[in-house]
PDB file of C-alpha atoms and ligand atoms in Angstrom:
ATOM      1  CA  UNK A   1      16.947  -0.600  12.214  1.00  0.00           C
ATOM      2  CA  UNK A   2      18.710   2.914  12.139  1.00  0.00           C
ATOM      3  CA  UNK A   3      17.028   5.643  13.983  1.00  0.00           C
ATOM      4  CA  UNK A   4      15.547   8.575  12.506  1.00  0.00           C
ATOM      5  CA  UNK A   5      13.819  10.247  15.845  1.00  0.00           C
ATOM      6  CA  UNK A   6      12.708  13.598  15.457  1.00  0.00           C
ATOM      7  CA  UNK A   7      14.274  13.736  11.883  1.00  0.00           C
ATOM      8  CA  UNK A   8      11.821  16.028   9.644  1.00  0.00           C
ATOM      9  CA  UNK A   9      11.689  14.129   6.189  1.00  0.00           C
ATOM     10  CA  UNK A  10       9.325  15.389   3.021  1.00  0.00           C
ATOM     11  CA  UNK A  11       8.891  12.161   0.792  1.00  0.00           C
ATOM     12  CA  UNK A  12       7.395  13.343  -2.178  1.00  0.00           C
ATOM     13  CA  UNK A  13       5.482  10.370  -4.274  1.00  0.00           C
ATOM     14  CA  UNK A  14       3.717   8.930  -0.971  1.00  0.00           C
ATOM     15  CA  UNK A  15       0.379   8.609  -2.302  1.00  0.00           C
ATOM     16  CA  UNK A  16       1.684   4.692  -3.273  1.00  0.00           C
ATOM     17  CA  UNK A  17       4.034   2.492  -4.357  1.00  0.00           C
ATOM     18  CA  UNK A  18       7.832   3.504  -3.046  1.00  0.00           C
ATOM     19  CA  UNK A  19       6.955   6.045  -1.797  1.00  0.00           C
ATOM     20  CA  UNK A  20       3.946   5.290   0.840  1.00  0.00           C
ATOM     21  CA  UNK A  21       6.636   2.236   1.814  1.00  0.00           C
ATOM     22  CA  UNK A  22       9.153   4.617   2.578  1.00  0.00           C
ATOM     23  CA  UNK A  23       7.069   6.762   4.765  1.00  0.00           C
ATOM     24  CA  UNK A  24       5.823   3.789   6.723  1.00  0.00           C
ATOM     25  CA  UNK A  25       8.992   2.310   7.463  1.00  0.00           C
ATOM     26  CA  UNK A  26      10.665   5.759   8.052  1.00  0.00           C
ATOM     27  CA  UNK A  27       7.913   6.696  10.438  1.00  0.00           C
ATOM     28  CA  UNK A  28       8.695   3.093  12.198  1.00  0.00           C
ATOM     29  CA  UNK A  29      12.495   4.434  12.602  1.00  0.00           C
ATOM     30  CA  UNK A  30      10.845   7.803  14.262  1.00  0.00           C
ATOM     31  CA  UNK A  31      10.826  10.022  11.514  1.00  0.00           C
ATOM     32  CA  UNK A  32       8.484  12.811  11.308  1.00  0.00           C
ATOM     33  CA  UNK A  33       7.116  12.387   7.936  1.00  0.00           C
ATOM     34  CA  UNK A  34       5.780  14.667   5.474  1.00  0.00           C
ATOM     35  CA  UNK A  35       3.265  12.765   2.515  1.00  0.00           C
ATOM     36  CA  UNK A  36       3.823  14.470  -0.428  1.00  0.00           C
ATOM     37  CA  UNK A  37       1.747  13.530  -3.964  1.00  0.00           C
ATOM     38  CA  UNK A  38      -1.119  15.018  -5.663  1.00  0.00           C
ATOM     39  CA  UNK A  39      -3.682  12.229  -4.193  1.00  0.00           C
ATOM     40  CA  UNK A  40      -4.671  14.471  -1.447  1.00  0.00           C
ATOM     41  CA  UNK A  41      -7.168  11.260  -0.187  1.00  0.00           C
ATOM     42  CA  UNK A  42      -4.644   9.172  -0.460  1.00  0.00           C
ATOM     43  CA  UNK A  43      -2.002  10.772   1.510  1.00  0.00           C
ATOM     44  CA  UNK A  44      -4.233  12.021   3.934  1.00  0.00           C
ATOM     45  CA  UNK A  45      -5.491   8.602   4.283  1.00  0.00           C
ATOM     46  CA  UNK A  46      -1.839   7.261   4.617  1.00  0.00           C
ATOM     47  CA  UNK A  47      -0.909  10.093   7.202  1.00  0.00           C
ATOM     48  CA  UNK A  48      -3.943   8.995   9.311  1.00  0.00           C
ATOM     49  CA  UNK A  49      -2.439   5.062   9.021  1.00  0.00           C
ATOM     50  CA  UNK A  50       0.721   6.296  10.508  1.00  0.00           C
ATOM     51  CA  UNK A  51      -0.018   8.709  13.067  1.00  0.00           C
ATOM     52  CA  UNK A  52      -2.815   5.750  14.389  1.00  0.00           C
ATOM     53  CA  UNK A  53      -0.280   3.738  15.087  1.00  0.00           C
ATOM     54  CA  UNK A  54       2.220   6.372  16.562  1.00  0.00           C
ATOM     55  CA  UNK A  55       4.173   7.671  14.119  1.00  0.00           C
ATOM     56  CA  UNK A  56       4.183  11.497  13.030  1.00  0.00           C
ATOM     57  CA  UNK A  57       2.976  12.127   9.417  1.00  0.00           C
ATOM     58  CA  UNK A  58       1.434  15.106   7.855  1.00  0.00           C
ATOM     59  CA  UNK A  59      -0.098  15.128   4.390  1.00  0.00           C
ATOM     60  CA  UNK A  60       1.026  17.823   2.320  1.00  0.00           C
ATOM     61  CA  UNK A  61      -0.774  18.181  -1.141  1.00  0.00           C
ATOM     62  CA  UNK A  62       1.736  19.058  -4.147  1.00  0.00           C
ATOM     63  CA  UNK A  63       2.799  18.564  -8.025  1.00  0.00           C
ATOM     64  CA  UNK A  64       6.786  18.188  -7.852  1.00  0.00           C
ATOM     65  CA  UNK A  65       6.599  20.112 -11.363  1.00  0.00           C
ATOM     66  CA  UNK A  66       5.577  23.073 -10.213  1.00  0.00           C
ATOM     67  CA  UNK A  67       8.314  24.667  -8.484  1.00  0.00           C
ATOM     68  CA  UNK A  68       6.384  27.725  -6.704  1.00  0.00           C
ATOM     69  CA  UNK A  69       3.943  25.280  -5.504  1.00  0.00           C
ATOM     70  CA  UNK A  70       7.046  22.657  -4.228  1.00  0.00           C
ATOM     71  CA  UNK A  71       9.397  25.261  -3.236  1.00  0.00           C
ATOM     72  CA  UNK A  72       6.219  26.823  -1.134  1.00  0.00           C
ATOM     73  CA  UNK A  73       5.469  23.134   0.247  1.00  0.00           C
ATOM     74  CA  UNK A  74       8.802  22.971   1.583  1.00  0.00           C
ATOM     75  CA  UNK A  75       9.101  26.662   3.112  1.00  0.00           C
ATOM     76  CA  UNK A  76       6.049  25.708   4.589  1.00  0.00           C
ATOM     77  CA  UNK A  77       7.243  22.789   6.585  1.00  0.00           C
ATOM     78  CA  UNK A  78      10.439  24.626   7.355  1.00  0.00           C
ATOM     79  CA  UNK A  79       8.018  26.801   9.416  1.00  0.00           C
ATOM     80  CA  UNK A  80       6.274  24.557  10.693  1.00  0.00           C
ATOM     81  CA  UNK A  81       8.940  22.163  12.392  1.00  0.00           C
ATOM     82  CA  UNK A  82      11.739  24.633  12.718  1.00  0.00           C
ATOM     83  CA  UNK A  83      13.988  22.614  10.026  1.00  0.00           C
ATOM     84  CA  UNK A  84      13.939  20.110   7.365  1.00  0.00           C
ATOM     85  CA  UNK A  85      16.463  16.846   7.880  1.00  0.00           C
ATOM     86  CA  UNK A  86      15.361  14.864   5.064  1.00  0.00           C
ATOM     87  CA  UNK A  87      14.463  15.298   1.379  1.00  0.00           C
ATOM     88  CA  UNK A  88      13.552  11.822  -0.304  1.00  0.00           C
ATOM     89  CA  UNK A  89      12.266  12.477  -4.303  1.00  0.00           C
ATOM     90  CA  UNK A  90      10.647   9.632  -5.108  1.00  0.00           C
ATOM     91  CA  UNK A  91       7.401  11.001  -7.086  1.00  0.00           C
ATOM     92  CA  UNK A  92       8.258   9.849 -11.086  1.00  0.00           C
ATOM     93  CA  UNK A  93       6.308   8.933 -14.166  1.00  0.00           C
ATOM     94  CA  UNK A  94       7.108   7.019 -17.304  1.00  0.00           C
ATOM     95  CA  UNK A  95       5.529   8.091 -20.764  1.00  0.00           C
ATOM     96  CA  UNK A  96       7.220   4.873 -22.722  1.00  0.00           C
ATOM     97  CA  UNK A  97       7.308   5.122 -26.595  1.00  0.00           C
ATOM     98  CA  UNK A  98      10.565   4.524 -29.023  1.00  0.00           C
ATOM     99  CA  UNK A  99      12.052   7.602 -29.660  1.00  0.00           C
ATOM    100  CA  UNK A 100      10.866   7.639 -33.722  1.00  0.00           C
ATOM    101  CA  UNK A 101       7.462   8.057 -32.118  1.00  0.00           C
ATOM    102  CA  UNK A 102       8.004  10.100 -28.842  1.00  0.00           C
ATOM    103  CA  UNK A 103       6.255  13.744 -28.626  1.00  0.00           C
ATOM    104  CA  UNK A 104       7.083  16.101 -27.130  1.00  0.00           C
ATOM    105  CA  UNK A 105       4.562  16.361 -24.654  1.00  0.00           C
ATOM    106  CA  UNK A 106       5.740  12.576 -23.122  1.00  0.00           C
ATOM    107  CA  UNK A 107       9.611  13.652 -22.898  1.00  0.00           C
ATOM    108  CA  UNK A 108       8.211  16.819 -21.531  1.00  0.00           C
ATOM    109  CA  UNK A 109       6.202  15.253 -18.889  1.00  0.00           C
ATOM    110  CA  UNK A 110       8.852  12.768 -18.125  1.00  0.00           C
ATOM    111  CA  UNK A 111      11.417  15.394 -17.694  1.00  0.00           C
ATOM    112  CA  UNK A 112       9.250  18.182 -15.900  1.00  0.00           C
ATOM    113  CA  UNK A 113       8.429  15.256 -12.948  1.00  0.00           C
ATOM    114  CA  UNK A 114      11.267  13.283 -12.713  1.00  0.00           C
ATOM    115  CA  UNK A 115      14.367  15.682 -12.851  1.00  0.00           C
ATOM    116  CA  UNK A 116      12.837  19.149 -12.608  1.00  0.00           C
ATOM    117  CA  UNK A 117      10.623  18.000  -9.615  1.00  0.00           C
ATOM    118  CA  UNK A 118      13.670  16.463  -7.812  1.00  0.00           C
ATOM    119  CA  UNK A 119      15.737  20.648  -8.876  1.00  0.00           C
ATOM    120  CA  UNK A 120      12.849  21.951  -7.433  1.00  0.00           C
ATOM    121  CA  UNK A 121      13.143  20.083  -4.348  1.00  0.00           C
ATOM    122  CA  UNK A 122      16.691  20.128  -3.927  1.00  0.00           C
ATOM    123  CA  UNK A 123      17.259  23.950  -4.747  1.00  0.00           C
ATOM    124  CA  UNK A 124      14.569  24.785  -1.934  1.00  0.00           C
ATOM    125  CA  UNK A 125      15.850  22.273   0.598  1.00  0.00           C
ATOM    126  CA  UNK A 126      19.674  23.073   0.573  1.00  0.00           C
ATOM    127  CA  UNK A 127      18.986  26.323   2.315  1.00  0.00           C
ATOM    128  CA  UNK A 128      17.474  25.392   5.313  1.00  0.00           C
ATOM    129  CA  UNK A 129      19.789  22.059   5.660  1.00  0.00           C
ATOM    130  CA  UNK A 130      22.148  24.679   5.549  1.00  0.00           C
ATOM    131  CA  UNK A 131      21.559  26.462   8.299  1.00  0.00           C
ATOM    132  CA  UNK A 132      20.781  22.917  10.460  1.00  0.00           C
ATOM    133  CA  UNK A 133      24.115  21.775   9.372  1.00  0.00           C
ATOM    134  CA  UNK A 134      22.659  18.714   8.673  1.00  0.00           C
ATOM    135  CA  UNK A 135      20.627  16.685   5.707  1.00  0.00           C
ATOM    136  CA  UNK A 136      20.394  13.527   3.932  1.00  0.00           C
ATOM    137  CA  UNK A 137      19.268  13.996  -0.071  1.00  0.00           C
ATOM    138  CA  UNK A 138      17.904  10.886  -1.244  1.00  0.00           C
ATOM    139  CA  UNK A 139      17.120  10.320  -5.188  1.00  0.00           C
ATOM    140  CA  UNK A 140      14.906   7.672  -6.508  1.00  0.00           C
ATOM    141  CA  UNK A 141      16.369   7.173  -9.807  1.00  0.00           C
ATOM    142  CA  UNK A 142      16.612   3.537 -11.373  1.00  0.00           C
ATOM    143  CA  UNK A 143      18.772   1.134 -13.643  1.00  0.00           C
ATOM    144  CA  UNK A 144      17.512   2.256 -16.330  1.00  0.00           C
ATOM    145  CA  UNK A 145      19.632   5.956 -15.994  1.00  0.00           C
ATOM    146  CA  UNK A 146      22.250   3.092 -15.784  1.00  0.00           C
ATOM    147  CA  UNK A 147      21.897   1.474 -18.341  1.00  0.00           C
ATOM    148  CA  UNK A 148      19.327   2.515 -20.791  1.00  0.00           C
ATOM    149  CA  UNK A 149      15.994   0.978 -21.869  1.00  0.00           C
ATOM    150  CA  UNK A 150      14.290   0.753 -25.251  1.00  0.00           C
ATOM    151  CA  UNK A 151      10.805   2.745 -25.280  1.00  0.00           C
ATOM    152  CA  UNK A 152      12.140   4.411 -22.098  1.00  0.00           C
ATOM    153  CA  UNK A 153      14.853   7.310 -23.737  1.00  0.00           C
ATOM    154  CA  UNK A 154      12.519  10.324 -22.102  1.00  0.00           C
ATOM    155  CA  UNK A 155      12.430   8.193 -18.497  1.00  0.00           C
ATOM    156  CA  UNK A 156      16.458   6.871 -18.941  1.00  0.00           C
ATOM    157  CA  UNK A 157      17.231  10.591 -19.665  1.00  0.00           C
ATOM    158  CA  UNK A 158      15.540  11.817 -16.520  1.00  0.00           C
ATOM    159  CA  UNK A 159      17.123   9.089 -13.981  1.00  0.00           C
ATOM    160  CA  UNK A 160      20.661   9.506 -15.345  1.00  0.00           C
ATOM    161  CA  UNK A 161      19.967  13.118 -15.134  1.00  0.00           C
ATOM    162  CA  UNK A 162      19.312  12.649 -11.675  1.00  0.00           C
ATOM    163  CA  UNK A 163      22.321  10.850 -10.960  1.00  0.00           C
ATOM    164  CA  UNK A 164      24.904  13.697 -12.472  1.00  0.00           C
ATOM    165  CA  UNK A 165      22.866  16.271 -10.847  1.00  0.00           C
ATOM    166  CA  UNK A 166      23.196  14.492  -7.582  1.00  0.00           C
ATOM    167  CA  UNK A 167      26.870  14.093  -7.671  1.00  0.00           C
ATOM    168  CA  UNK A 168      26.940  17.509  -8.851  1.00  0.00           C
ATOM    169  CA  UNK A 169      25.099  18.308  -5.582  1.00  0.00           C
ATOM    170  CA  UNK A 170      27.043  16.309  -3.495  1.00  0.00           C
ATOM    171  CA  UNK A 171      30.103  18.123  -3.784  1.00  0.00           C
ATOM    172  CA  UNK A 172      28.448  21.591  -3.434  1.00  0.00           C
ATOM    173  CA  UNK A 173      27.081  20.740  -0.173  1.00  0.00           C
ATOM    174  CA  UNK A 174      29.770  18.225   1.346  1.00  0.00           C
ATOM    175  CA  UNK A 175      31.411  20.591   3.979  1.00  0.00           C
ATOM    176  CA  UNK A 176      27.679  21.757   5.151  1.00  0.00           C
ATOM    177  CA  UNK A 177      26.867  18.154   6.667  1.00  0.00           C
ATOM    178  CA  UNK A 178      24.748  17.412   3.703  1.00  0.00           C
ATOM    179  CA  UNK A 179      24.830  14.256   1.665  1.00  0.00           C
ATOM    180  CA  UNK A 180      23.033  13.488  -1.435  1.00  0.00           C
ATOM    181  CA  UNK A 181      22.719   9.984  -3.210  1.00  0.00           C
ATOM    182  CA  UNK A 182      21.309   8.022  -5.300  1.00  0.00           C
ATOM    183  CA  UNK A 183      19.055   4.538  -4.808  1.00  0.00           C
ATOM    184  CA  UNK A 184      18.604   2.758  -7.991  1.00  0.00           C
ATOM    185  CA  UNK A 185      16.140   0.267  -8.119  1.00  0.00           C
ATOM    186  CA  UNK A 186      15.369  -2.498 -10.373  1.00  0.00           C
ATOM    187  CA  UNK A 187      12.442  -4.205 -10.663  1.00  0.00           C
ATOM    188  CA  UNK A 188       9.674  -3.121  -8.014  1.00  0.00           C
ATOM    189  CA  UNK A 189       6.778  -4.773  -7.533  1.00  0.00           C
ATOM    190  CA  UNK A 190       4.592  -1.874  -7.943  1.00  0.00           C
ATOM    191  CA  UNK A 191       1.555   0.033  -9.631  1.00  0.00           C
ATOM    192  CA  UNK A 192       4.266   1.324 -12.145  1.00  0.00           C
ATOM    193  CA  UNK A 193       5.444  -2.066 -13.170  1.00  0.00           C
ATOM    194  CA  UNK A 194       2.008  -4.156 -12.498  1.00  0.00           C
ATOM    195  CA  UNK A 195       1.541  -3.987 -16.550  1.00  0.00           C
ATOM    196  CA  UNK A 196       4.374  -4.998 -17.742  1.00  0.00           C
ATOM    197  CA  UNK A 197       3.866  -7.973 -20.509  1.00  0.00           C
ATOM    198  CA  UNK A 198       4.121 -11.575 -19.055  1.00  0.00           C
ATOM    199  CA  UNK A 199       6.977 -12.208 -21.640  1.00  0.00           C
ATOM    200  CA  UNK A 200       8.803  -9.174 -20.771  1.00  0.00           C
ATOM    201  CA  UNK A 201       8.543 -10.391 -16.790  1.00  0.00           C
ATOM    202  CA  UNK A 202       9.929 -13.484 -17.704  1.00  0.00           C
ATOM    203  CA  UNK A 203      12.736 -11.882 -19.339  1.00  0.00           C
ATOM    204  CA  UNK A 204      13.310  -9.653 -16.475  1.00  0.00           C
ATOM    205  CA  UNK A 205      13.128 -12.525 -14.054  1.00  0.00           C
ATOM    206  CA  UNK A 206      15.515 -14.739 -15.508  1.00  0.00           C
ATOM    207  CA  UNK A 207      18.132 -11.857 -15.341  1.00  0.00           C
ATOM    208  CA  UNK A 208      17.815 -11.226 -11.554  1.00  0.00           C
ATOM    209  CA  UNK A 209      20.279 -13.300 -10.176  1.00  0.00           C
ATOM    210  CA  UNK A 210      18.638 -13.177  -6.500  1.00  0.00           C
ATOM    211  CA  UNK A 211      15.265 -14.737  -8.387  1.00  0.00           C
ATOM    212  CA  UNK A 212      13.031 -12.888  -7.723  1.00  0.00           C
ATOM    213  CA  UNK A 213      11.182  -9.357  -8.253  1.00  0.00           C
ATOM    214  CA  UNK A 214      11.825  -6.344  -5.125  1.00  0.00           C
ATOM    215  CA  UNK A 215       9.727  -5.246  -2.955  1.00  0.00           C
ATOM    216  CA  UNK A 216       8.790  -1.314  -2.138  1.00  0.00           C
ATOM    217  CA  UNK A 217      10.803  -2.490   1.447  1.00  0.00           C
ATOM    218  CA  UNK A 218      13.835  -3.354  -0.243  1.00  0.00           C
ATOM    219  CA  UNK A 219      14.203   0.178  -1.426  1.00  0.00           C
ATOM    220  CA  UNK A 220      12.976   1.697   2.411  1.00  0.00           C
ATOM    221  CA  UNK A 221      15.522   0.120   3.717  1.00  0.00           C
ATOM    222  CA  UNK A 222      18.330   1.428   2.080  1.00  0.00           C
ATOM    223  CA  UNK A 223      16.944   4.840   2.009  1.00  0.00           C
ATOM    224  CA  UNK A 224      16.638   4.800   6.153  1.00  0.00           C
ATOM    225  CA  UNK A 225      20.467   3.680   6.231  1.00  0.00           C
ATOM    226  CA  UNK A 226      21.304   6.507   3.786  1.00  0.00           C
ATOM    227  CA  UNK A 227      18.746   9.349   6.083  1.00  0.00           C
ATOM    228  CA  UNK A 228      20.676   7.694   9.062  1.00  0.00           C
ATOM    229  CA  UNK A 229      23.508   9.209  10.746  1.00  0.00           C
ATOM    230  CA  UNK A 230      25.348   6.306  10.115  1.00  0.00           C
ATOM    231  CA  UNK A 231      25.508   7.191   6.374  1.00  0.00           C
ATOM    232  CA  UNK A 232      27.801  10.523   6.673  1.00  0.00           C
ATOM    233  CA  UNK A 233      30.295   9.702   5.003  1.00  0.00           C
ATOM    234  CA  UNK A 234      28.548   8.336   1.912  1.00  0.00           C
ATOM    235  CA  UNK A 235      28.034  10.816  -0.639  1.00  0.00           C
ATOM    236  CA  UNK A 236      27.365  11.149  -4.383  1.00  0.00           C
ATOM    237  CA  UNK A 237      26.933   7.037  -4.773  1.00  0.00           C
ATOM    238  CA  UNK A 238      24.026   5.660  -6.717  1.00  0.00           C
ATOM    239  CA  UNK A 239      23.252   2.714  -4.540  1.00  0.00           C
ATOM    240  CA  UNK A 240      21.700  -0.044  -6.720  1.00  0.00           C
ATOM    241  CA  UNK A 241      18.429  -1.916  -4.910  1.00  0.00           C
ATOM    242  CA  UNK A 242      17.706  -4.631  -7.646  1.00  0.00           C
ATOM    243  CA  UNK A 243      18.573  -7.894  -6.761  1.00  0.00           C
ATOM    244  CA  UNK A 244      21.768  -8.236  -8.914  1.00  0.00           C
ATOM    245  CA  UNK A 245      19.857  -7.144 -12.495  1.00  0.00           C
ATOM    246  CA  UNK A 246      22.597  -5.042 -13.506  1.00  0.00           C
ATOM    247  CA  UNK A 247      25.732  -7.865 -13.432  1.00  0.00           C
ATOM    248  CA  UNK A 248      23.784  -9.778 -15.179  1.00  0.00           C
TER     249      UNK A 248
HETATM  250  P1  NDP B   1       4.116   4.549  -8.664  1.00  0.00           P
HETATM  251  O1  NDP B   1       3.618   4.865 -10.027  1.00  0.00           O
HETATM  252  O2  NDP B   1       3.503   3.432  -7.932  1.00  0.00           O
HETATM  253  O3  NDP B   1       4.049   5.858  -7.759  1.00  0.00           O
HETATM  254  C1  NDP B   1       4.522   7.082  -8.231  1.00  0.00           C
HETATM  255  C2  NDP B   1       4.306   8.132  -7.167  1.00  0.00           C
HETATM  256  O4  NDP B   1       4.752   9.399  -7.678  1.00  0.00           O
HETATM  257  C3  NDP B   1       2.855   8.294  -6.788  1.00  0.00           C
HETATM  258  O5  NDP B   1       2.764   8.467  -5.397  1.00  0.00           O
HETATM  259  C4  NDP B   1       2.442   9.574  -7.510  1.00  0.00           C
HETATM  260  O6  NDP B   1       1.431  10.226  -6.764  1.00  0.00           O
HETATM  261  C5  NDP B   1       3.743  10.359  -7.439  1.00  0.00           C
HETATM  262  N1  NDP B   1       3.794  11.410  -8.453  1.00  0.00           N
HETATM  263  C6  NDP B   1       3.795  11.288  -9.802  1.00  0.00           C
HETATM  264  N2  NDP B   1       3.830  12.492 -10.376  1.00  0.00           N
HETATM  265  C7  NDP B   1       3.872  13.409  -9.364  1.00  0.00           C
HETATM  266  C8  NDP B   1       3.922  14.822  -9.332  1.00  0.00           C
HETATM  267  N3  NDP B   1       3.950  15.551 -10.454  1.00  0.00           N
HETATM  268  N4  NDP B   1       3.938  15.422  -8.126  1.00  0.00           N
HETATM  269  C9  NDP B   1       3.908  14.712  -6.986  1.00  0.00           C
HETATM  270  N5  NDP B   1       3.873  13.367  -6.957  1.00  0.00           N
HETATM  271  C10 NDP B   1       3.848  12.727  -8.139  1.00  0.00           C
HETATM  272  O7  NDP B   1       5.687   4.322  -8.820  1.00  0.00           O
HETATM  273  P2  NDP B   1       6.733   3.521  -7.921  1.00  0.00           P
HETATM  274  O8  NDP B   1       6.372   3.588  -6.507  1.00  0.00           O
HETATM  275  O9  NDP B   1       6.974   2.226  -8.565  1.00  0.00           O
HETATM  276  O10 NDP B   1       8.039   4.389  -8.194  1.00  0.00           O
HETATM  277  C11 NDP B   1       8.558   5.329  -7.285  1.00  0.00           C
HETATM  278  C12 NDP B   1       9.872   5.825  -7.827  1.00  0.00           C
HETATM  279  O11 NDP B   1      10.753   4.725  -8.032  1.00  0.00           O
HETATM  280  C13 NDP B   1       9.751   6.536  -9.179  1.00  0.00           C
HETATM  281  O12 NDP B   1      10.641   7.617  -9.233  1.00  0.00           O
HETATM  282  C14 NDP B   1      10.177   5.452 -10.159  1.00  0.00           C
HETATM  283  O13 NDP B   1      10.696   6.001 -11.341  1.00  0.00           O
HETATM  284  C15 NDP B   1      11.238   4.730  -9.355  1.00  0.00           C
HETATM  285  N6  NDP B   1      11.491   3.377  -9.808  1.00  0.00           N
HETATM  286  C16 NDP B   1      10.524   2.407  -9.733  1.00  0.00           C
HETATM  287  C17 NDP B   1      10.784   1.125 -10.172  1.00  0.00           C
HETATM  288  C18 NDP B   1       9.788   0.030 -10.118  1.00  0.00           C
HETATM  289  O14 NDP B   1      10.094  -1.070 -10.618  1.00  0.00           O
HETATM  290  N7  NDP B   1       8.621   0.211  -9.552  1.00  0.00           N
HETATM  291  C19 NDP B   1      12.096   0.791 -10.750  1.00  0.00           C
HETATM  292  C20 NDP B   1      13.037   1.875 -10.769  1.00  0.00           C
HETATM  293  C21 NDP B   1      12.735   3.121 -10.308  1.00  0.00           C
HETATM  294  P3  NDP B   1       0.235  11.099  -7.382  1.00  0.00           P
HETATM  295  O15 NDP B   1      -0.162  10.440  -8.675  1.00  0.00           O
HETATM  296  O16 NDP B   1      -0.789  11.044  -6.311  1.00  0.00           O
HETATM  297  O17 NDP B   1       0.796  12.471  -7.568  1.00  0.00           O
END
């Protein structure tokens, strides 16, 4: 496994899923993580998990949509550990309708969380990773920003969104030590996906060529090679985690 010691990394979506999988695994590499979600029990709860078994995680209350209160989040930890290595946005929704009968209020939603979060996030971090001369930028985004979805236009606008404004990133920020990228995942098996219809599964399934559905590790695992040093010269790539789904 590549090692993060010491590295100070804000996952934001930790309270489950991707996200708490990420933090585990990343405080297994020696990351110092910081648990960022709105479930304040269950990222303190997670944060006590980690640091009982050695690893360094603090919990850090926050809705990714409001940027005073992210942008404040970050500054915060900035403070507190003298620099900020690692940015994973992870924390996303999905509001699924077809378009005829999306509102406003689900695109909204969609869009304030998914790509405004991840602005938020980036715009605060860049500074500071700046002045380190170092930082990894890791966006969860999916296949869908790849290649569309019906019912999903508000959540497909948000994760291809998140890929242009990553490349976009990327070359702002090259020369500074800084990478950005993208992991896309496919199917994860995951609160978000646990109610998907059984015929819609099946469909999904057959088109994985690997046969079978991820796991919240798969997509750890290439988010600790892309934190890792290792990973420098990798930037602006949407990496897709999804067991083939998108050649098929
Ligand atoms: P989950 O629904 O299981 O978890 C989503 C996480 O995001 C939760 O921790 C939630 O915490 C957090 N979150 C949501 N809104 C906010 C907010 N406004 N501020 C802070 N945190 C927020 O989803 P997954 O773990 O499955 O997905 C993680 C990421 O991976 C998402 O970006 C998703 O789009 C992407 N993805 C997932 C796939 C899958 O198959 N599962 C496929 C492709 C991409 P809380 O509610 O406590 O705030």
């Amino acid at each position: 496994m590549f090692d993060l010691t010491n590295k100070i990394t804000i996952i934001t979506g930790a309270s489950q899923g991707i996200g708490r999988t990420i933090a585990h695994i990343f405080a297994e590499s020696g990351a110092n993580v910081i648990c960022v979600a709105r479930s304040e029990s269950k990222i303190n709860e997670l944060s006590l998990k980690i640091n009982d078994k050695g690893g360094h995680a603090t919990p850090m209350p926050c809705d990714v949509g409001d940027g005073e209160a992210f942008s404040k989040t970050i500054n915060t930890v900035v403070d507190k550990f003298g620099k900020l290595d690692v940015l994973v946005n992870n924390a996303g929704i999905t509001r699924d309708s077809l378009l005829m009968r999306m509102k406003d209020q689900q695109w909204d939603e969609v869009l304030q969380t998914n790509l405004k979060g991840a602005f938020y996030g980036m715009k605060s971090a860049i500074r500071p990773m700046m002045k380190n001369k170092f930082g990894r930028i890791i966006n969860i985004t999916s296949i869908v920003g790849l290649t569309g979805n019906p019912g999903q236009a508000n959540y497909a606008a948000s994760k291809a969104g998140l890929i242009g404004m990553t490349q976009s990133i990327a070359k702002e920020v090259g020369t500074r030590g800084i990478t950005a990228n993208c992991i896309a995942p496919g199917w994860i098996d995951t609160e978000m996906t646990v109610d998907l219809q059984e015929d819609l599964k099946k469909d999904l399934l057959d088109r994985i060529p690997v046969g079978k559905i991820g796991r919240p590790e798969d997509i750890a695992h290439a988010a600790v090679f892309l934190a890792s040093d290792e990973a420098s010269y990798i930037t602006g790539q949407t990496i897709t985690v999804d067991g083939g789904r998108v050649i098929n």
